[in-house]
Amino acid sequence: MSPAAKLPAARVLEEFLFRQAELLDGRNWDEWIDLFADAGVYWMPLKEEQRDAENYPSIFYEDKALMAARVGRLRDGHAWGQQPPTRTVHLIGNVRLDGAESRNGEILVRSNFTVAEFRRDVLRHHAGTYTHHLRSAGKSFRIAMQRVDLINCDGIHEYNLQVYI
Amino acid sequence: MSSNGVSLSGLVQPDRVHRSLYVDAEIFEREIDQIFGRAWLYVGHESQVPNPGDYITTQLARQPVIMVRHSDGSIRVLHNRCAHHGSMIAGDRCGHVESLFTCMYHGWTFRTDGSLVGVPVPEDYEGTGFDVRNPRNGLGRVTRVHNYRGFVFASLAAEGPEFTAFAAGALTGFDNMIDRAPDGVEVAGDCFRVIQHSNWKIFLENMFDNVHPRIVHQSSARGAKNAQQRFPAGAANHVSLETFQLLALDQSFMQRLEIDNYPWGHSNMSGFVSPRGEDAESLAYEAVLRERHGKERAEQILSRNFHHTMLYPSAVLQPSFQQLRIVKPLAVDRTQIDIWLFRLKGAPKIVFRKALSYAIGANSPSNMVSADDFESYYRVHQGLAGPGSEWVVLSRQMGRDLVEDGTVRTRVGSSEASQRNQFQAWRRYMTDENGDPR
């Protein structure tokens, strides 16, 4: 029986998505990075339905080394752009498994998110779609790819995205 | 015009400038007319409009414009405003028309050179004095347009210096990027669009400030260093991490940088990150360049490393990483920067990968470097808003520059010669009605 025919329960996957959001909101970035597979990537395309991250610009395109660099800066104490720091709250819903397929043993989960982000008196709002490519790892998963499609990806960005969405 | 009883001219002194240059809304409005309304501004690149009817839209000073490829193959810059009631003719950032622009409001039609073709009820205008049958009653045209090796610039002023005389030494940076491309350059996809909550001049000054990096970017440098120790991959997509670490080296590293400054406020600064590589792909690329240009010329091109070339007041090019940042001032305390990446056609993928890594890491909306620059710009702007302390000091290495034929050269990286030069150009733009800076 192929792994595709034996998808984990929807609830387990949902919990995993909620957990990754909770780690971000709690600024537990090392644990969050550990959710990724060794060659895992966090990708936020610049364009709707972008397919190519190697030959066209993206907003984020980070492997674990780049994630560690970002997190190192965020925690440094001399990251002036984090004085005051950014706070976030993620809300994840509309989790969809109906398109879930196994590709190299990966499980595809799509969901919608809204993220409220607050820094220095300014509250702003992000919204979009997550596409998680997950690999089973014991009782949990590892993220091979977390694709984050903001609905305003190619719009004007009023503030830097210093933390992960 | 005056501010706090001081004349505009007096706001720029040899060693300092007045805070009102950054925060006075009236001065800002005048800058848009006197500086952005007259200077040669970057419009777009010809690769964005490969075929007749292809267009992009943008804004020059206060003027919305369309850059379009006309049926004769030339590139035209037209006012994005219907000749009838003023509606923008093109509502999107880019697109294509089959020979005619049609206004969405009343259906007036125009050729891609702006000439008027038709209106819905022409007899309405009979005897009114407005001739709807005269093609010249079409879209406004920007007449002073210059296509420099594919880069299209325009000046909204009726008169002024020719483009090449205006750009002068800043062209060497554009030449260097174009010469690095075996088969020419092209825009790679869409641009990043980011907002700085600060005056536009604070950004341009910072491009040539070589004392701030190890203070402002120390956290990015430490973060990158620790990350590379933990994940020592060293792939092309980690060029950004290698670059970040250079930002926080001892000041003597930055002191080696050389900056040349030109009459209209432009500057060239030498590079501290080499785009060259020892890997097989990079060496193959250098071999292709030698084939195209000859050994000596190819080495000349590859060894000339610019960090920034600035065409004041609208464009900052990083020739070695194929990145062009365009300045669009929106308000006295709000500046839009459009960040374009270029592909060197005929060069192996690694050349673009390095540029991409650098651009995403340093300048994208998610960047890990400019986030701290933007914070410093914001704090500078907020600090200068207070009337109690009036002057900004710009006297680092003052009086030690070399001046040759109007070019101010500094061979000490920390010099504020570029900033002083920018404000000399600013003063001339703002106080001389003829717009002649010399």
XYZ file of C-alpha atoms in Angstrom:
603
model
C 0.000 0.000 0.000
C 1.441 3.389 -0.998
C 1.749 6.133 1.616
C -0.835 8.116 -0.373
C -3.468 5.570 0.392
C -2.710 5.824 4.077
C -2.993 9.542 4.782
C -2.830 10.551 8.425
C -5.981 11.859 9.977
C -6.833 15.425 9.088
C -6.757 16.394 12.718
C -3.135 15.342 13.127
C -2.083 17.483 10.208
C -4.072 20.429 11.497
C -2.380 20.129 14.856
C 0.979 20.207 13.121
C 0.095 23.430 11.270
C -1.136 24.992 14.495
C 2.062 23.927 16.240
C 4.316 25.605 13.674
C 2.270 28.801 14.007
C 2.449 28.641 17.790
C 6.241 28.316 17.651
C 6.453 31.415 15.447
C 4.096 33.463 17.591
C 6.018 32.373 20.688
C 9.359 33.320 19.109
C 10.571 29.739 19.580
C 12.444 29.919 16.322
C 14.995 27.153 16.903
C 12.212 24.665 17.493
C 10.434 26.033 14.449
C 13.520 25.486 12.264
C 13.727 21.943 13.620
C 10.328 21.267 12.055
C 12.009 21.469 8.652
C 13.713 18.562 6.899
C 17.474 19.008 6.380
C 16.903 20.319 2.872
C 13.652 22.032 3.843
C 12.761 25.401 2.349
C 10.561 28.318 3.365
C 9.359 29.987 0.176
C 7.261 33.116 -0.241
C 6.830 33.795 -3.970
C 6.744 37.322 -5.376
C 4.069 36.425 -7.901
C 0.781 34.583 -7.878
C 1.213 31.006 -9.097
C 4.984 31.445 -9.338
C 6.695 28.165 -10.199
C 10.353 29.056 -10.401
C 12.297 30.301 -7.387
C 15.723 29.876 -8.978
C 15.342 32.205 -11.943
C 12.887 34.805 -10.685
C 12.772 36.912 -7.527
C 10.912 35.703 -4.454
C 10.157 37.520 -1.199
C 11.627 34.698 0.918
C 13.546 31.679 -0.349
C 15.352 30.241 2.646
C 17.035 26.987 3.476
C 17.956 26.177 7.072
C 21.203 28.159 6.947
C 19.354 31.297 5.897
C 16.695 30.650 8.518
C 19.388 30.355 11.168
C 20.892 33.672 10.012
C 17.527 35.440 10.209
C 16.803 34.003 13.616
C 20.288 34.893 14.798
C 19.643 38.507 13.861
C 16.187 38.579 15.434
C 17.641 37.414 18.729
C 20.869 39.389 18.606
C 19.993 42.285 20.880
C 21.532 44.725 18.405
C 18.988 44.206 15.643
C 17.785 47.786 15.657
C 14.779 46.954 13.503
C 13.604 44.725 16.359
C 13.618 47.524 18.902
C 10.749 47.313 19.597
C 10.235 43.704 18.485
C 7.549 42.379 16.167
C 4.628 40.442 17.642
C 2.443 38.122 15.610
C -0.688 36.042 15.950
C -1.457 33.401 13.329
C -4.893 32.046 12.561
C -4.954 28.978 10.328
C -8.080 27.500 8.825
C -9.737 25.913 5.803
C -7.217 23.064 6.007
C -7.565 21.014 2.826
C -6.413 17.498 2.285
C -8.611 16.572 -0.662
C -5.783 17.424 -3.049
C -3.287 15.625 -0.855
C -0.971 13.481 -2.877
C 2.159 11.575 -2.273
C 5.170 12.768 -4.176
C 8.440 11.347 -2.986
C 6.498 10.278 0.043
C 5.327 13.843 0.708
C 1.921 14.862 1.962
C 0.478 18.020 0.500
C -1.633 20.169 2.805
C -3.147 23.485 1.833
C -4.602 25.958 4.283
C -5.511 29.614 4.610
C -3.988 31.969 7.120
C -4.423 35.420 8.500
C -1.599 36.918 10.507
C -1.858 40.019 12.629
C 1.524 41.692 13.034
C 2.277 44.484 15.465
C 5.360 46.621 15.776
C 5.818 50.149 17.139
C 2.198 51.235 17.297
C 1.337 49.808 13.879
C -0.978 46.822 13.529
C -1.050 45.252 10.104
C -2.740 42.317 8.586
C -1.506 39.592 6.248
C -3.579 36.964 4.515
C -2.878 34.161 2.130
C -2.444 30.476 1.523
C -0.010 27.944 2.920
C 1.052 24.928 0.934
C 2.945 22.485 3.139
C 4.905 19.608 1.669
C 5.293 17.287 4.644
C 7.218 14.095 5.211
C 6.245 11.608 7.851
C 8.809 11.391 10.618
C 7.878 9.005 13.401
C 4.668 10.280 14.915
C 5.085 13.732 13.441
C 6.263 15.362 10.215
C 9.136 17.282 8.720
C 8.520 20.211 6.384
C 10.125 19.747 2.980
C 8.590 22.972 1.720
C 6.460 25.632 3.335
C 5.081 27.771 0.552
C 3.480 31.021 1.655
C 1.383 32.846 -0.921
C 0.412 36.302 0.313
C -2.556 37.754 -1.525
C -0.565 40.995 -1.783
C 2.710 39.303 -2.778
C 3.432 41.686 -5.659
C 1.929 44.720 -3.985
C 3.767 47.535 -2.266
C 5.172 46.331 1.058
C 4.642 49.039 3.629
C 6.993 47.498 6.225
C 9.729 44.865 6.165
C 8.740 41.277 6.814
C 11.321 40.686 9.521
C 9.713 37.565 10.974
C 8.119 34.546 9.324
C 4.493 34.538 8.281
C 11.235 80.664 -0.601
C 12.506 80.365 2.888
C 12.284 78.139 5.869
C 12.826 79.394 9.393
C 13.923 82.652 7.821
C 16.878 81.019 6.063
C 17.043 81.068 2.252
C 16.953 77.717 0.460
C 20.478 78.243 -0.702
C 21.655 78.867 2.858
C 20.213 75.545 3.985
C 23.114 73.801 2.271
C 26.489 74.794 3.622
C 29.827 73.247 2.698
C 29.994 71.110 5.824
C 26.370 70.788 6.938
C 22.744 70.901 5.839
C 19.662 72.169 7.583
C 17.163 69.686 9.037
C 14.290 71.296 7.093
C 15.623 69.764 3.879
C 14.399 66.440 5.177
C 11.183 67.266 6.975
C 9.652 70.425 5.457
C 6.633 69.483 3.324
C 6.859 72.665 1.236
C 10.471 71.953 0.379
C 9.445 68.434 -0.583
C 6.807 69.707 -3.008
C 9.384 71.989 -4.569
C 11.837 69.097 -4.907
C 9.302 67.125 -6.915
C 9.018 69.981 -9.422
C 12.569 71.304 -9.404
C 14.516 68.051 -9.109
C 12.328 65.124 -10.166
C 10.485 67.334 -12.655
C 13.719 68.143 -14.502
C 16.330 65.426 -13.939
C 16.727 62.460 -16.272
C 14.789 59.711 -14.478
C 14.822 55.974 -15.109
C 11.616 54.831 -16.833
C 12.169 51.161 -17.657
C 14.166 48.622 -19.616
C 13.527 47.724 -23.232
C 13.257 44.007 -22.369
C 9.973 44.827 -20.603
C 8.427 45.843 -23.934
C 9.867 43.393 -26.492
C 7.045 43.648 -29.057
C 5.054 46.523 -30.585
C 2.082 47.274 -28.353
C 3.836 46.055 -25.166
C 3.785 48.643 -22.423
C 4.567 49.314 -18.783
C 3.254 52.117 -16.608
C 5.104 54.149 -14.013
C 5.288 57.655 -12.625
C 7.853 60.387 -13.237
C 7.666 63.156 -10.618
C 3.902 63.897 -10.585
C 3.280 62.556 -14.072
C 1.807 59.066 -14.677
C 3.344 57.707 -17.882
C 3.198 54.749 -20.234
C 6.389 53.385 -21.773
C 5.315 51.606 -24.942
C 6.924 49.933 -27.949
C 5.497 51.721 -31.005
C 4.744 49.967 -34.291
C 7.987 51.337 -35.776
C 9.970 49.547 -33.039
C 10.909 52.693 -31.129
C 10.095 53.144 -27.446
C 7.786 56.045 -26.605
C 6.954 57.618 -23.265
C 3.393 58.971 -23.177
C 1.320 60.693 -20.539
C -1.007 58.102 -19.024
C -3.950 60.443 -19.327
C -6.733 60.477 -21.883
C -6.729 63.587 -24.052
C -10.428 63.929 -23.330
C -11.329 63.832 -19.645
C -8.029 62.763 -18.116
C -8.622 59.128 -17.257
C -5.536 56.937 -17.116
C -5.403 55.062 -20.403
C -3.541 52.072 -18.953
C -4.643 50.885 -15.518
C -2.220 48.027 -14.942
C 1.527 47.887 -14.382
C 2.147 46.245 -17.730
C 0.230 44.923 -20.678
C -0.181 44.755 -24.420
C -2.447 46.498 -26.908
C -3.153 45.434 -30.472
C -2.091 48.686 -32.158
C -4.495 50.998 -30.245
C -5.014 52.200 -26.684
C -8.717 52.568 -25.901
C -9.840 54.740 -23.018
C -12.102 52.803 -20.651
C -14.225 55.866 -19.919
C -15.559 57.160 -23.279
C -13.726 54.975 -25.760
C -11.292 57.446 -27.278
C -8.583 55.574 -29.172
C -4.904 56.343 -29.631
C -1.982 54.849 -31.534
C 1.100 53.743 -29.595
C 2.823 57.026 -30.488
C -0.030 58.815 -28.693
C -1.747 60.149 -31.810
C -5.535 60.402 -31.677
C -7.444 57.945 -33.867
C -11.087 58.299 -32.955
C -13.769 59.460 -30.535
C -17.267 57.961 -30.126
C -19.429 60.839 -31.456
C -17.134 63.080 -33.512
C -19.923 65.413 -34.676
C -20.349 66.581 -31.072
C -17.121 68.529 -31.549
C -17.949 70.187 -34.847
C -17.566 73.940 -34.567
C -16.351 73.730 -30.954
C -12.723 74.536 -31.701
C -11.489 71.103 -30.589
C -10.429 69.132 -33.646
C -10.978 65.442 -32.988
C -9.702 64.644 -36.488
C -6.247 66.034 -35.779
C -4.016 63.140 -34.657
C -1.911 65.637 -32.731
C -4.734 66.131 -30.247
C -3.759 62.835 -28.655
C -1.889 61.700 -25.565
C 0.776 63.981 -24.192
C 4.277 62.905 -25.110
C 7.493 63.063 -23.158
C 9.812 64.313 -25.857
C 13.141 64.033 -24.054
C 13.616 60.268 -23.930
C 16.957 58.499 -24.147
C 17.465 54.769 -24.642
C 20.930 54.080 -23.235
C 21.919 50.544 -24.236
C 18.410 49.338 -23.422
C 17.849 51.465 -20.306
C 15.204 54.094 -20.986
C 15.451 57.466 -19.261
C 13.291 60.563 -19.615
C 13.320 64.172 -18.531
C 10.052 66.059 -18.130
C 11.771 69.421 -18.623
C 11.440 71.080 -22.031
C 15.140 71.858 -22.027
C 18.270 70.775 -20.260
C 21.463 68.848 -20.799
C 21.560 65.814 -23.065
C 21.328 62.511 -21.224
C 24.934 61.421 -21.701
C 26.273 64.799 -20.567
C 23.974 64.617 -17.530
C 24.831 61.045 -16.543
C 28.557 61.432 -17.237
C 30.627 59.139 -14.993
C 27.566 57.260 -13.715
C 27.345 55.610 -17.136
C 30.478 53.589 -16.420
C 28.480 51.556 -13.891
C 25.694 50.848 -16.391
C 28.328 50.017 -19.022
C 30.035 47.626 -16.650
C 26.854 45.670 -15.931
C 25.904 45.507 -19.603
C 29.440 44.537 -20.641
C 29.359 41.652 -18.156
C 26.524 40.119 -20.190
C 27.628 37.950 -23.097
C 24.306 38.515 -24.911
C 22.879 41.650 -23.308
C 20.761 42.109 -20.189
C 17.080 41.606 -19.490
C 14.768 42.290 -16.576
C 14.172 39.144 -14.499
C 10.507 39.123 -13.543
C 8.744 41.721 -11.460
C 10.349 44.103 -8.977
C 10.182 44.310 -5.188
C 8.247 47.360 -4.018
C 9.045 48.555 -0.522
C 8.276 51.673 1.500
C 10.674 53.604 3.687
C 9.095 55.842 6.304
C 11.626 58.568 5.800
C 12.722 61.257 3.385
C 14.136 60.037 0.051
C 17.474 61.804 0.520
C 18.260 59.835 3.685
C 18.294 56.667 1.558
C 20.570 58.096 -1.145
C 23.020 59.428 1.431
C 23.182 56.050 3.127
C 24.223 54.356 -0.122
C 27.609 56.030 0.266
C 27.950 55.985 4.035
C 30.706 53.530 4.896
C 30.798 54.052 8.633
C 27.291 52.786 9.406
C 27.603 49.149 8.183
C 29.471 47.658 11.130
C 27.219 49.490 13.584
C 23.843 49.071 11.915
C 24.421 45.602 10.444
C 26.337 43.936 13.264
C 23.403 41.676 14.121
C 23.058 40.486 10.503
C 26.800 39.816 10.353
C 26.809 37.794 13.580
C 23.667 35.930 12.545
C 25.196 35.025 9.188
C 28.487 33.926 10.714
C 26.856 31.643 13.257
C 24.497 30.227 10.637
C 27.356 29.348 8.302
C 29.202 27.611 11.114
C 26.092 25.586 11.877
C 25.193 24.887 8.232
C 28.444 25.057 6.233
C 27.090 24.564 2.721
C 28.575 27.488 0.841
C 26.214 27.283 -2.095
C 25.520 30.173 -4.448
C 22.389 30.923 -2.496
C 24.556 31.814 0.489
C 26.302 34.745 -1.182
C 24.090 36.909 1.003
C 25.468 35.296 4.169
C 29.052 35.810 3.029
C 28.301 39.442 2.197
C 26.604 40.167 5.518
C 29.746 39.132 7.380
C 31.834 41.654 5.450
C 29.583 44.455 6.680
C 30.885 44.183 10.212
C 34.625 43.870 9.614
C 37.034 46.403 11.039
C 36.616 49.952 9.714
C 39.914 49.653 7.814
C 38.094 47.308 5.410
C 35.592 50.009 4.436
C 38.265 52.723 4.367
C 39.697 51.144 1.207
C 36.589 51.995 -0.792
C 36.908 54.679 -3.460
C 34.107 57.051 -4.388
C 33.940 59.316 -7.451
C 31.342 62.075 -7.484
C 29.953 63.935 -10.503
C 28.312 67.312 -11.167
C 24.605 66.410 -11.054
C 24.935 64.589 -7.730
C 25.895 61.171 -9.131
C 28.456 58.863 -7.495
C 30.320 55.632 -8.180
C 31.634 53.528 -5.317
C 34.042 50.611 -5.651
C 32.933 47.195 -4.513
C 33.879 45.130 -1.490
C 32.167 41.909 -2.560
C 33.613 40.229 -5.617
C 31.045 38.582 -7.851
C 33.770 36.384 -9.369
C 33.986 32.694 -8.550
C 36.505 29.865 -8.849
C 33.874 27.221 -9.596
C 33.619 25.610 -13.027
C 30.484 27.545 -14.029
C 32.025 30.904 -13.129
C 35.267 30.084 -14.937
C 33.326 28.987 -18.014
C 31.479 32.301 -17.917
C 34.747 34.244 -17.813
C 35.946 32.212 -20.792
C 32.833 33.240 -22.750
C 33.503 36.885 -21.922
C 37.106 36.557 -23.097
C 35.808 35.069 -26.330
C 33.469 38.024 -26.829
C 35.723 40.862 -25.774
C 39.301 39.583 -25.981
C 41.421 38.680 -22.979
C 42.484 42.163 -21.969
C 39.081 43.802 -22.293
C 37.336 40.897 -20.520
C 39.715 41.192 -17.575
C 39.098 44.941 -17.492
C 35.330 44.358 -17.286
C 35.519 41.582 -14.698
C 37.981 43.327 -12.431
C 36.028 46.601 -12.360
C 33.842 46.070 -9.343
C 31.289 48.710 -8.381
C 29.276 48.478 -5.213
C 26.939 51.319 -6.176
C 26.463 53.599 -9.119
C 23.960 56.320 -8.353
C 22.231 58.402 -10.992
C 20.919 61.166 -8.765
C 18.094 61.428 -7.821
C 16.284 58.351 -9.123
C 18.498 55.307 -9.580
C 20.999 53.231 -7.610
C 22.587 50.418 -9.600
C 24.669 47.546 -8.216
C 26.428 46.471 -11.408
C 28.154 43.400 -9.916
C 24.878 42.003 -8.583
C 22.616 43.251 -11.405
C 20.300 45.128 -9.133
C 18.679 48.486 -9.827
C 16.834 50.421 -7.148
C 14.506 53.210 -8.248
C 13.556 56.027 -5.894
C 9.950 57.235 -5.946
C 9.284 59.898 -3.314
C 5.636 59.696 -2.213
C 5.648 62.248 0.593
C 8.198 64.151 2.637
C 8.396 61.174 5.036
C 7.461 58.321 2.701
C 9.567 56.868 -0.091
C 8.877 53.958 -2.405
C 11.805 51.938 -3.697
C 11.329 49.605 -6.661
C 14.053 46.953 -6.791
C 14.686 45.349 -10.177
C 16.919 42.383 -10.912
C 18.588 41.864 -14.265
C 19.745 38.689 -15.935
C 22.972 38.613 -17.892
C 21.940 36.749 -21.012
C 24.405 34.092 -22.071
C 25.894 33.852 -18.568
C 25.570 30.580 -16.582
C 22.890 30.242 -13.950
C 25.259 30.748 -11.048
C 25.688 34.420 -11.964
C 21.980 35.031 -11.528
C 21.756 32.815 -8.436
C 24.322 34.989 -6.686
C 22.457 38.144 -7.656
C 19.202 36.599 -6.485
C 20.665 35.521 -3.149
C 22.068 38.984 -2.606
C 18.818 40.718 -3.584
C 16.529 38.585 -1.426
C 18.902 38.713 1.539
C 19.708 42.405 1.406
C 16.843 44.219 -0.313
C 13.633 42.200 -0.724
C 10.586 42.960 1.444
C 11.856 40.189 3.775
C 15.508 41.270 3.780
C 17.756 40.788 6.815
C 19.908 43.882 6.236
C 17.869 46.859 5.066
C 15.397 46.166 7.859
C 17.968 47.819 10.121
C 18.744 50.530 7.564
C 15.055 51.386 7.364
C 15.016 51.647 11.139
C 17.910 54.111 11.047
C 16.233 56.129 8.256
C 13.047 56.259 10.333
C 14.887 57.344 13.462
C 16.845 59.992 11.536
C 13.648 61.386 10.075
C 11.893 61.417 13.443
C 14.909 62.992 15.130
C 15.129 65.729 12.519
C 11.450 66.571 12.923
C 12.285 68.349 16.153
C 13.038 72.048 15.649
C 15.401 72.481 18.571
C 18.610 71.264 16.928
C 18.988 72.519 13.385
C 21.989 71.100 11.539
C 23.171 67.789 10.130
C 26.964 67.510 10.028
C 28.477 66.107 6.822
C 32.140 66.926 7.254
C 33.902 63.555 7.396
C 37.179 63.833 5.426
C 36.194 67.327 4.271
C 38.881 69.247 2.415
C 40.833 66.087 1.588
C 39.150 65.252 -1.724
C 40.818 65.299 -5.124
C 39.013 67.465 -7.669
C 39.638 66.829 -11.354
C 37.504 68.305 -14.153
C 34.445 68.639 -11.949
C 34.825 65.130 -10.533
C 35.338 64.928 -6.795
C 37.323 61.822 -5.929
C 37.823 60.413 -2.485
C 40.110 57.517 -1.678
C 38.971 57.128 1.929
C 35.781 55.113 2.279
C 34.414 57.011 5.262
C 34.442 60.342 3.437
C 31.128 62.155 3.137
C 32.183 63.618 -0.210
C 29.229 61.940 -1.962
C 26.713 63.337 0.517
C 28.209 66.836 0.160
C 28.141 66.453 -3.603
C 24.492 65.339 -3.542
C 23.535 68.451 -1.611
C 25.514 70.751 -3.898
C 23.472 69.354 -6.795
C 20.328 69.685 -4.684
C 21.050 73.365 -4.008
C 21.572 74.124 -7.681
C 18.413 72.279 -8.762
C 16.386 74.042 -6.099
C 17.699 77.567 -6.495
C 18.481 77.923 -10.206
C 15.328 78.269 -12.263
C 17.255 77.220 -15.394
C 18.214 73.936 -13.831
C 21.833 74.315 -14.832
C 23.922 72.944 -12.011
C 27.197 74.512 -13.087
